Structure formats: C-alpha cells, structure tokens
Amino acid sequence: MKRILAMMTAALIVASMMAVTAFAADDEGTVCDPSEVHGGEKVTIDTYYFVYTDKDGTEYRLDDSLDVDYYSKVTPTWKKNGSMVEQVYYNDGDSYVTLVIKAGINTSVSKNIIGQLKIRDTEARRNYVCKIEEGDLVVKGIDEKENMYEDGDKEFSLPWDYQTKKVRFVTDDGAKYGTFTAEFDNDEGDHIAKFVTKVVDQSALYLGFNETENIALMKKFPDANMRFINWTRPKFELKGKLSIYMESDEYIYGINTDDTLYRLGGTWDSDNDAYVISTDTLGSYVISDTQLVKTGSSGGTTTTPPPASSTAPKPSSTTPKPSSSVAPPPSSSVAPPPSSSVAPPPSSSQPALESSSSEPAPESSEPPDVGGAAPDPGPSRPASTTPDDDDDEDEDDEDEDEKKGFPIIPVLLGVLILVVVVCTIVVLGNQGGGRQRKKRFDDWDD
C-alpha cells in the first residue's frame, strides 16, 4: 500500500513539474502582451524579459519594479518596422515597459516589429536587454472585410467587429445606397462619437478607433487633463456630420499628423452634449479641460483675431490737406511773405480779395510749418497754445495796414483841389474871352 502511495505521489510531482515547465516555456515565448496589435494600441513587456549576461555567460533577469533613481530610461534599437512604434517608456514603480503603436497605421499586410530594448542599472552598472524577435510583436494588417448592417429601409450601421475588419458598404442583401450611421463606443461602453453620412458606391474603409494618448501633447501641456480619439483618417466619398461627445465646458481640437493642433469650426449640440463638425475624414482629436490655444468659445473653434496693429489703419506721415472749398494753407503762393521767422496763422495769410469779403474765410486745420519740419501726425494742437504770439502778430498786422492806408487821403485831397483850380481858371478865361488870351493860349499850345 505504501509503495502504491509513493508511486502516486511521485507521479503527481512529475506531473506538476511538467506543468510548471510547460507554463514556463509558454511564458518564455510571450514577450509582448498582446503580441498582435493594431495602430494606436499599447503593448506591455514585463521586466522578467530584460536579461543581463555576465562574462561567464550567467544570465540575471531584472524581474523587478523600476525605480527611476536606479534605472535609466528605455533605449530601443530597432531592426525592422520600428517606425511603427511611437514611444517606449515606463513610469516610476512599474514592473513592465510600455510600447505605444502609432495611431495612424492602416496596413493590409501584417508586419513584424523586430529589435531590442535596453535598461541600464546605474548603480550596478549593468545593461538589461530585452530581445523582440520574429512573432513577438506583430502589427496586424486589416485585410478582412465585413458587410455593414441594414437597420431599415436605406438605413445602415457598423458591423460588430469593425475594430478588426474593414467595413464593406454593402449589406448581405446587396443594398448599398442610403444613410450610414456609425456609433462609436469604447470597451467600457462609453459613447465616444457618432458619424452620419450618405453612402453611394462607397469603397471599403477601416473605421476602428482608439483612445491612445498623444505623448507629445501630454508633454507640451502637462497641466491639462486630456483624452484622445484617434482614427486612421479614413476618407468617405461624401461629407457627413461627426458628433463627439463631451462636456459643455471642455475644449476640443483636431490633431495634425505633426502633433500640432487646429480648430474644428463646428457647433455645440446642447441636446446631445456633443460637438458637431462637417467632415469627410475621421482624424485624431483631443478633448481638454483647459484651453490649449487662444480661442473665444468652449468648442475651441473661434479664430483668434489678429493684433490691432495689423487691422487698424496706419496714421499718415503728413497732415491731410484741406479740400478745395477751404482757404489755401499758409504756405500758399498768394499769401504775403511773413514778417518774422514764424509763419503767421491762416487768418492773416489770406489774399486781399478774400479778406474784403463779408464772410470770414474758414480757418485751415493744417498745423503751421515750422522750419520745414514734418507735421505732427497726432491730434491737432489747440488754438490757444501760443496766445501771446498770436496777439502780437495781429497787432503788428493792424499797424502795418494803418501805415499803408494813411497817405491815401492827403493825396486824394490834393488832386481834388488841383482839378477845382484848373476848372475855375478855364471857366474864368472863357468868360473874359479875348482874342489876345485865346491867342496866348494857342501859342502856348503850339
């Protein structure tokens, strides 16, 4: 009996060892989790697969949580298709390394990513290496297709496996004209977005999406709480309405392929708590609790107005000349030359004809030209800036006018008296009449 029990115990031990060996062998071959991925997905690699080999060929596995004080960052060296990996990183305390596959990948052929990752133990001066070989990490090609569903007369929707297959825009019954509505939900069952468009002979498209973080934007805006929605930029034949569900106080932007942001130019749908844009391409978008670019609306679509300097008219370098109905400026050629180094005000520089008019000539708005200097483009100076100088000039002008007009009166009186005297002589001479006087005058004339 004891012999039988011993044999059974030995058999159990052997079976247990074989099971452990089989598990270890299977675990040994699973470097990346998952080993088959699509664009935008994440892959994790346990630290167990990072190995250090000493001079004697002895292997030591890292198999530990990663402390940033003792381990350097992960350094990848790719041999094949490494361009499909957006980033490799770990956080302090992680017992695994994370690889992020680029979100924009849309290939119909499966591609292996081959290379190695290195982490250095800075204290022990050891390099732990993880080798990624053929079959360890495969970006799965989207070559299979699935027909869209028919919900009603000319009403269609997504097939259930659209994340792993292309959508063929025809139903099992051959219908292919109508309205296509795609409801996008994530793995947690949250409503992410909805796209509605018309389909007419639409070619097959891959409509799978992911919510992988954009590392470049997260580094650029470390204080922002952001979430991302990424498609591989499938383009439809016709434009449709893309509704992205979000809160009314959040901000949404489109992401270019170079990780820059652009405004979407859509509208807010308060009934469905969604931001709606018109587009034919499903791209990448970020929703943030804070404003990432200058904008005037919660949707992040109002274009920031240009600076005032670029829109306001520039001031003229010279003061505009008055219109033809206004009296000529002081520099006019009809004005008398000034009596001093400072030009007289406009009112004293008008021509004689205008000064004799019953209505005063309008005052020029152009500032006086002093020493040939350019006029001030700013506001006009008030007329009372130099009252004393203006008063003195006015008095000088009045005195000059009086001096010029004073000799006229005596001259006129003298001429008048002379005319009277001549006329009197002539009359008296005619009355006295005498041939002698007449002859005398005739001789005088000769």
Coordinates of C-alpha atoms in Angstrom, one line a residue:
M1 CA 0.0 0.0 0.0
K2 CA 2.8 2.4 0.9
R3 CA 4.5 1.5 -2.3
I4 CA 1.4 2.5 -4.3
L5 CA 1.0 5.8 -2.4
A6 CA 4.7 6.5 -3.1
M7 CA 4.2 5.9 -6.7
M8 CA 1.1 8.1 -6.9
T9 CA 3.0 10.9 -5.1
A10 CA 5.9 10.6 -7.4
A11 CA 3.6 10.7 -10.4
L12 CA 1.9 13.9 -9.1
I13 CA 5.2 15.5 -8.5
V14 CA 6.4 14.7 -12.0
A15 CA 3.1 15.9 -13.5
S16 CA 3.4 19.2 -11.5
M17 CA 6.9 19.7 -12.7
M18 CA 5.9 19.1 -16.3
A19 CA 3.0 21.6 -15.9
V20 CA 5.3 24.2 -14.5
T21 CA 7.9 23.5 -17.2
A22 CA 5.2 23.8 -19.9
F23 CA 3.9 27.1 -18.4
A24 CA 7.4 28.5 -18.2
A25 CA 8.1 27.6 -21.8
D26 CA 4.8 29.2 -22.8
D27 CA 5.6 32.2 -20.7
E28 CA 9.1 32.4 -22.1
G29 CA 7.7 32.8 -25.6
T30 CA 5.2 35.5 -24.7
V31 CA 7.4 38.6 -24.6
C32 CA 4.8 41.2 -25.7
D33 CA 1.3 41.4 -24.4
P34 CA -0.6 41.4 -26.7
S35 CA 1.6 40.0 -29.4
E36 CA -0.8 41.1 -32.2
V37 CA -1.9 44.7 -32.2
H38 CA -3.4 47.4 -34.4
G39 CA -2.5 51.0 -34.8
G40 CA -2.9 53.1 -31.7
E41 CA -2.8 50.2 -29.2
K42 CA -0.4 49.7 -26.3
V43 CA 1.9 46.7 -25.6
T44 CA 3.4 45.8 -22.3
I45 CA 6.7 43.8 -21.7
D46 CA 7.3 42.5 -18.2
T47 CA 10.7 43.3 -16.6
Y48 CA 11.3 39.5 -16.4
Y49 CA 12.3 39.5 -20.1
F50 CA 15.1 42.0 -19.5
V51 CA 18.3 40.0 -19.1
Y52 CA 21.9 40.8 -18.1
T53 CA 24.6 38.3 -19.1
D54 CA 28.0 38.5 -17.4
K55 CA 31.4 37.5 -18.7
D56 CA 30.9 33.9 -17.7
G57 CA 27.6 33.7 -19.6
T58 CA 25.4 33.7 -16.5
E59 CA 22.1 35.4 -17.0
Y60 CA 20.4 37.7 -14.5
R61 CA 16.8 38.8 -15.0
L62 CA 15.7 42.3 -14.0
D63 CA 12.4 41.0 -12.8
D64 CA 11.8 44.0 -10.5
S65 CA 9.8 47.2 -10.3
L66 CA 11.6 50.1 -12.0
D67 CA 12.9 52.9 -9.8
V68 CA 13.8 56.0 -11.7
D69 CA 16.7 56.7 -9.2
Y70 CA 18.5 53.4 -10.1
Y71 CA 17.4 52.7 -13.7
S72 CA 17.9 54.8 -16.8
K73 CA 15.2 55.2 -19.5
V74 CA 14.4 52.5 -22.0
T75 CA 16.6 52.7 -25.1
P76 CA 15.2 51.0 -28.2
T77 CA 17.3 49.7 -31.1
W78 CA 15.0 48.6 -34.0
K79 CA 16.0 46.3 -36.8
K80 CA 12.6 46.2 -38.6
N81 CA 9.5 48.3 -38.7
G82 CA 10.5 50.3 -35.6
S83 CA 8.9 53.4 -37.2
M84 CA 5.5 51.9 -36.2
V85 CA 6.3 52.4 -32.5
E86 CA 5.5 55.9 -31.3
Q87 CA 7.1 55.7 -27.9
V88 CA 8.7 53.3 -25.3
Y89 CA 8.6 54.3 -21.6
Y90 CA 7.9 53.2 -18.1
N91 CA 6.6 55.1 -15.0
D92 CA 8.3 55.0 -11.6
G93 CA 7.3 51.8 -9.8
D94 CA 6.1 49.9 -12.9
S95 CA 7.2 46.3 -13.3
Y96 CA 6.7 46.5 -17.1
V97 CA 7.7 48.6 -20.1
T98 CA 5.0 50.1 -22.3
L99 CA 5.2 50.4 -26.1
V100 CA 2.8 52.7 -28.0
I101 CA 2.0 51.8 -31.6
K102 CA 1.3 54.7 -33.8
A103 CA -2.3 55.5 -34.2
G104 CA -2.3 56.4 -38.0
I105 CA -1.2 52.9 -39.1
N106 CA -3.5 51.4 -41.7
T107 CA -2.0 48.4 -43.4
S108 CA -3.5 45.4 -45.2
V109 CA -0.4 43.3 -44.5
S110 CA 0.7 42.1 -41.1
K111 CA 4.2 43.4 -40.2
N112 CA 6.7 42.2 -37.5
I113 CA 8.5 44.7 -35.3
I114 CA 12.0 43.4 -34.5
G115 CA 14.7 44.9 -32.3
Q116 CA 15.8 45.1 -28.7
L117 CA 15.2 47.3 -25.6
K118 CA 17.8 48.2 -23.1
I119 CA 17.5 49.4 -19.5
R120 CA 20.7 50.3 -17.5
D121 CA 21.1 49.7 -13.8
T122 CA 23.1 52.8 -13.0
E123 CA 24.1 51.6 -9.5
A124 CA 25.2 48.1 -10.5
R125 CA 26.4 49.3 -13.9
R126 CA 24.5 46.6 -15.8
N127 CA 22.7 46.7 -19.1
Y128 CA 19.5 44.6 -19.1
V129 CA 18.3 43.8 -22.6
C130 CA 15.0 42.5 -24.0
K131 CA 15.1 41.0 -27.5
I132 CA 12.0 41.3 -29.6
E133 CA 12.2 38.7 -32.3
E134 CA 10.0 37.4 -35.2
G135 CA 6.5 36.8 -34.0
D136 CA 6.9 38.6 -30.6
L137 CA 5.2 41.8 -31.8
V138 CA 3.1 41.9 -34.9
V139 CA 1.1 44.9 -36.2
K140 CA -1.9 43.0 -37.7
G141 CA -2.9 44.0 -41.2
I142 CA -6.6 44.8 -41.8
D143 CA -7.3 42.6 -44.8
E144 CA -10.6 41.1 -43.8
K145 CA -13.9 42.9 -44.6
E146 CA -17.4 42.8 -43.1
N147 CA -20.6 44.0 -44.6
M148 CA -22.4 46.8 -42.9
Y149 CA -25.7 46.1 -41.2
E150 CA -29.1 47.1 -42.5
D151 CA -31.3 48.7 -39.8
G152 CA -34.3 49.7 -42.0
D153 CA -35.1 51.0 -45.5
K154 CA -31.9 52.6 -46.7
E155 CA -30.6 52.8 -43.1
F156 CA -27.3 51.2 -42.3
S157 CA -24.9 50.9 -39.3
L158 CA -21.5 49.4 -38.3
P159 CA -20.8 45.7 -38.0
W160 CA -19.9 44.5 -34.5
D161 CA -16.3 43.6 -35.5
Y162 CA -15.4 46.9 -37.2
Q163 CA -12.4 47.3 -34.9
T164 CA -10.5 44.4 -36.5
K165 CA -12.0 44.4 -40.0
K166 CA -12.7 46.9 -42.8
V167 CA -16.3 47.8 -43.4
R168 CA -17.7 46.9 -46.8
F169 CA -20.5 49.4 -47.5
V170 CA -23.0 46.8 -48.8
T171 CA -25.4 44.6 -46.9
D172 CA -25.8 40.9 -47.1
D173 CA -28.9 41.5 -49.3
G174 CA -26.9 43.7 -51.7
A175 CA -28.2 47.2 -50.5
K176 CA -25.6 49.9 -50.8
Y177 CA -27.5 53.3 -51.1
G178 CA -28.7 55.2 -48.1
T179 CA -27.8 56.8 -44.8
F180 CA -24.9 55.2 -42.8
T181 CA -24.8 55.8 -39.1
A182 CA -21.7 54.8 -37.1
E183 CA -22.0 54.7 -33.3
F184 CA -18.5 54.5 -31.7
D185 CA -18.3 53.1 -28.1
N186 CA -15.2 52.2 -26.2
D187 CA -14.5 48.9 -24.3
E188 CA -16.1 50.4 -21.1
G189 CA -19.4 51.0 -23.0
D190 CA -19.0 54.8 -23.1
H191 CA -20.4 56.7 -26.1
I192 CA -17.4 58.3 -27.8
A193 CA -18.7 59.7 -31.1
K194 CA -21.3 59.3 -33.9
F195 CA -20.8 59.8 -37.6
V196 CA -23.7 60.1 -40.1
T197 CA -23.3 60.3 -43.8
K198 CA -24.8 59.2 -47.2
V199 CA -23.2 56.2 -48.9
V200 CA -23.3 55.8 -52.6
D201 CA -20.8 53.2 -54.1
Q202 CA -18.6 53.8 -51.1
S203 CA -15.3 51.8 -51.1
A204 CA -14.4 49.7 -48.0
L205 CA -12.8 51.6 -45.1
Y206 CA -11.3 50.7 -41.8
L207 CA -13.2 52.6 -39.1
G208 CA -11.6 51.2 -36.0
F209 CA -10.5 53.8 -33.4
N210 CA -8.5 54.0 -30.2
E211 CA -8.0 56.4 -27.3
T212 CA -4.3 56.2 -27.1
E213 CA -2.7 59.3 -25.5
N214 CA -0.6 61.6 -27.7
I215 CA 2.7 61.7 -25.8
A216 CA 3.9 64.9 -27.5
L217 CA 0.8 66.8 -26.5
M218 CA 0.9 65.5 -23.0
K219 CA 4.4 66.7 -22.6
K220 CA 3.6 70.1 -24.1
F221 CA 0.5 70.6 -21.8
P222 CA 1.4 68.8 -18.6
D223 CA -1.2 70.6 -16.5
A224 CA -4.1 69.8 -18.8
N225 CA -6.5 66.8 -18.3
M226 CA -6.8 65.5 -21.8
R227 CA -8.4 62.5 -23.6
F228 CA -7.9 61.5 -27.2
I229 CA -9.9 59.9 -30.0
N230 CA -7.9 58.5 -32.9
W231 CA -9.0 57.1 -36.3
T232 CA -6.6 56.1 -39.1
R233 CA -8.0 59.0 -41.1
P234 CA -10.5 57.1 -43.3
K235 CA -12.0 59.3 -46.0
F236 CA -15.6 59.0 -47.2
E237 CA -16.8 60.0 -50.7
L238 CA -19.3 62.4 -49.2
K239 CA -19.2 64.7 -46.2
G240 CA -21.1 63.8 -43.1
K241 CA -21.7 65.0 -39.5
L242 CA -19.3 63.9 -36.8
S243 CA -20.6 64.3 -33.3
I244 CA -18.0 63.9 -30.5
Y245 CA -19.5 63.6 -27.0
M246 CA -18.0 66.0 -24.4
E247 CA -19.0 68.4 -21.6
S248 CA -20.0 72.0 -22.5
D249 CA -17.1 73.5 -20.6
E250 CA -14.5 71.4 -22.3
Y251 CA -12.3 72.3 -25.3
I252 CA -11.8 70.2 -28.4
Y253 CA -9.2 70.5 -31.2
G254 CA -8.1 68.5 -34.2
I255 CA -4.6 67.0 -34.2
N256 CA -2.4 67.2 -37.3
T257 CA 0.0 64.4 -38.3
D258 CA 2.9 66.5 -36.9
D259 CA 1.1 66.7 -33.5
T260 CA 0.1 70.4 -33.9
L261 CA -3.5 71.5 -33.1
Y262 CA -6.1 73.1 -35.3
R263 CA -9.6 74.5 -34.7
L264 CA -12.5 72.5 -36.0
G265 CA -15.1 75.2 -36.8
G266 CA -18.1 73.2 -35.6
T267 CA -21.1 73.9 -33.4
W268 CA -22.3 72.8 -30.0
D269 CA -25.3 70.5 -29.8
S270 CA -26.8 71.1 -26.3
D271 CA -29.5 68.4 -26.8
N272 CA -26.9 65.6 -27.2
D273 CA -24.0 67.2 -25.3
A274 CA -21.8 66.8 -28.4
Y275 CA -19.6 69.0 -30.6
V276 CA -20.6 68.6 -34.3
I277 CA -18.4 69.2 -37.3
S278 CA -18.9 68.6 -41.0
T279 CA -16.2 66.4 -42.5
D280 CA -15.4 63.5 -44.8
T281 CA -12.4 62.3 -42.9
L282 CA -12.2 60.8 -39.4
G283 CA -9.0 62.0 -37.9
S284 CA -7.5 62.5 -34.4
Y285 CA -8.9 64.8 -31.8
V286 CA -8.1 65.9 -28.2
I287 CA -10.6 67.0 -25.6
S288 CA -9.2 69.1 -22.8
D289 CA -10.5 70.6 -19.5
T290 CA -8.3 73.6 -20.2
Q291 CA -7.8 75.9 -23.2
L292 CA -4.8 74.7 -25.3
V293 CA -4.8 77.5 -27.8
K294 CA -6.2 81.0 -27.7
T295 CA -9.9 80.9 -28.6
G296 CA -13.2 82.6 -27.7
S297 CA -15.5 79.6 -27.3
S298 CA -15.7 76.3 -25.4
G299 CA -15.6 74.4 -28.6
G300 CA -12.2 75.7 -29.4
T301 CA -13.2 76.9 -32.9
T302 CA -13.3 80.7 -32.7
T303 CA -10.4 82.1 -34.6
T304 CA -8.2 84.4 -32.6
P305 CA -8.5 88.0 -34.1
P306 CA -5.2 89.4 -35.4
P307 CA -3.4 92.1 -33.4
A308 CA -4.9 95.6 -33.7
S309 CA -1.7 96.8 -35.4
S310 CA -2.5 94.6 -38.4
T311 CA -6.0 95.8 -38.9
A312 CA -6.1 99.4 -37.8
P313 CA -5.2 102.0 -40.5
K314 CA -1.7 103.4 -40.1
P315 CA -1.5 107.2 -39.4
S316 CA -0.5 109.3 -42.3
S317 CA 3.0 110.7 -42.2
T318 CA 1.7 114.1 -43.1
T319 CA -1.4 116.0 -42.2
P320 CA -4.1 115.8 -44.9
K321 CA -4.6 118.9 -47.0
P322 CA -7.9 120.7 -46.7
S323 CA -10.5 120.4 -49.5
S324 CA -10.7 122.9 -52.4
S325 CA -13.6 124.8 -50.6
V326 CA -11.2 125.7 -47.8
A327 CA -8.9 128.6 -47.9
P328 CA -5.3 127.9 -49.0
P329 CA -2.9 126.9 -46.3
P330 CA -0.3 129.4 -45.0
S331 CA 2.3 128.1 -47.5
S332 CA 0.2 129.2 -50.5
S333 CA 2.0 131.4 -53.0
V334 CA -0.8 134.1 -52.7
A335 CA 0.0 134.8 -49.1
P336 CA 2.2 137.8 -48.3
P337 CA 5.7 136.9 -47.0
P338 CA 5.8 136.7 -43.2
S339 CA 7.4 139.5 -41.3
S340 CA 9.1 137.1 -38.8
S341 CA 10.7 133.6 -38.7
V342 CA 7.4 132.0 -37.6
A343 CA 4.7 131.9 -40.2
P344 CA 1.5 133.9 -39.4
P345 CA -1.7 132.0 -38.6
P346 CA -4.0 131.1 -41.5
S347 CA -6.4 134.1 -40.9
S348 CA -3.6 136.6 -41.6
S349 CA -2.3 134.9 -44.7
Q350 CA -5.4 135.2 -46.9
P351 CA -5.3 137.2 -50.2
A352 CA -6.7 140.7 -50.3
L353 CA -9.8 139.8 -52.2
E354 CA -10.8 137.2 -49.6
S355 CA -10.1 139.5 -46.7
S356 CA -12.5 142.0 -48.1
S357 CA -15.4 139.5 -48.3
S358 CA -18.3 139.9 -45.9
E359 CA -17.9 136.3 -44.6
P360 CA -14.7 135.3 -42.9
A361 CA -12.6 132.6 -44.6
P362 CA -12.7 129.2 -42.8
E363 CA -9.6 128.5 -40.7
S364 CA -7.2 125.9 -42.0
S365 CA -6.9 122.7 -39.9
E366 CA -3.3 122.1 -41.1
P367 CA -0.7 123.0 -38.4
P368 CA 1.8 125.7 -39.3
D369 CA 5.0 124.6 -40.9
V370 CA 7.9 125.5 -38.6
G371 CA 11.4 125.3 -40.1
G372 CA 10.3 122.8 -42.8
A373 CA 9.8 120.0 -40.1
A374 CA 7.2 117.3 -40.8
P375 CA 3.8 118.0 -39.2
D376 CA 2.9 116.0 -36.1
P377 CA 0.6 113.1 -37.1
G378 CA -1.1 113.1 -33.7
P379 CA -4.1 115.2 -32.6
S380 CA -4.3 118.8 -33.7
R381 CA -2.9 121.2 -31.2
P382 CA -5.5 123.6 -29.6
A383 CA -5.6 127.2 -31.0
S384 CA -4.7 128.7 -27.5
T385 CA -1.3 127.1 -27.4
T386 CA 0.6 130.4 -28.0
P387 CA -1.9 133.2 -27.3
D388 CA 0.7 136.0 -26.7
D389 CA 2.5 135.4 -30.0
D390 CA -0.8 135.4 -32.0
D391 CA -1.9 138.7 -30.3
D392 CA 1.4 140.4 -31.1
E393 CA 1.2 139.3 -34.7
D394 CA -2.4 140.6 -35.0
E395 CA -1.4 144.0 -33.6
D396 CA 1.6 144.2 -36.0
D397 CA -0.6 143.4 -38.9
E398 CA -3.1 146.1 -37.9
D399 CA -0.4 148.7 -37.6
E400 CA 1.1 147.7 -40.9
D401 CA -2.3 148.1 -42.6
E402 CA -2.8 151.5 -40.9
K403 CA 0.6 152.7 -42.1
K404 CA -0.1 151.5 -45.7
G405 CA -3.6 153.2 -45.8
F406 CA -2.7 156.6 -44.1
P407 CA -1.1 158.5 -47.2
I408 CA -4.1 157.9 -49.5
I409 CA -6.4 160.6 -48.0
P410 CA -4.0 163.6 -48.5
V411 CA -3.2 162.6 -52.0
L412 CA -6.8 162.4 -53.0
L413 CA -7.5 165.9 -51.4
G414 CA -4.6 167.4 -53.3
V415 CA -5.7 166.0 -56.6
L416 CA -9.3 167.2 -56.0
I417 CA -8.1 170.8 -55.2
L418 CA -5.9 170.9 -58.3
V419 CA -8.8 169.8 -60.5
V420 CA -11.0 172.5 -59.0
V421 CA -8.4 175.2 -59.6
V422 CA -7.9 174.2 -63.2
C423 CA -11.6 174.2 -63.9
T424 CA -12.0 177.6 -62.3
I425 CA -9.3 179.1 -64.4
V426 CA -10.7 177.7 -67.6
V427 CA -14.2 179.0 -66.8
L428 CA -13.0 182.4 -65.9
G429 CA -10.8 182.6 -69.0
N430 CA -13.8 181.7 -71.3
Q431 CA -16.0 184.3 -69.6
G432 CA -13.3 187.1 -70.0
G433 CA -12.9 186.0 -73.6
G434 CA -10.4 187.9 -75.6
R435 CA -8.6 187.1 -78.7
Q436 CA -5.4 188.0 -77.1
R437 CA -5.8 185.5 -74.3
K438 CA -7.1 182.9 -76.7
K439 CA -4.1 183.6 -79.0
R440 CA -1.8 183.4 -76.0
F441 CA -3.2 180.0 -75.2
D442 CA -3.0 179.0 -78.8
D443 CA 0.7 180.0 -78.8
W444 CA 1.2 178.1 -75.6
D445 CA -0.3 175.1 -77.1
D446 CA 2.0 175.4 -80.2

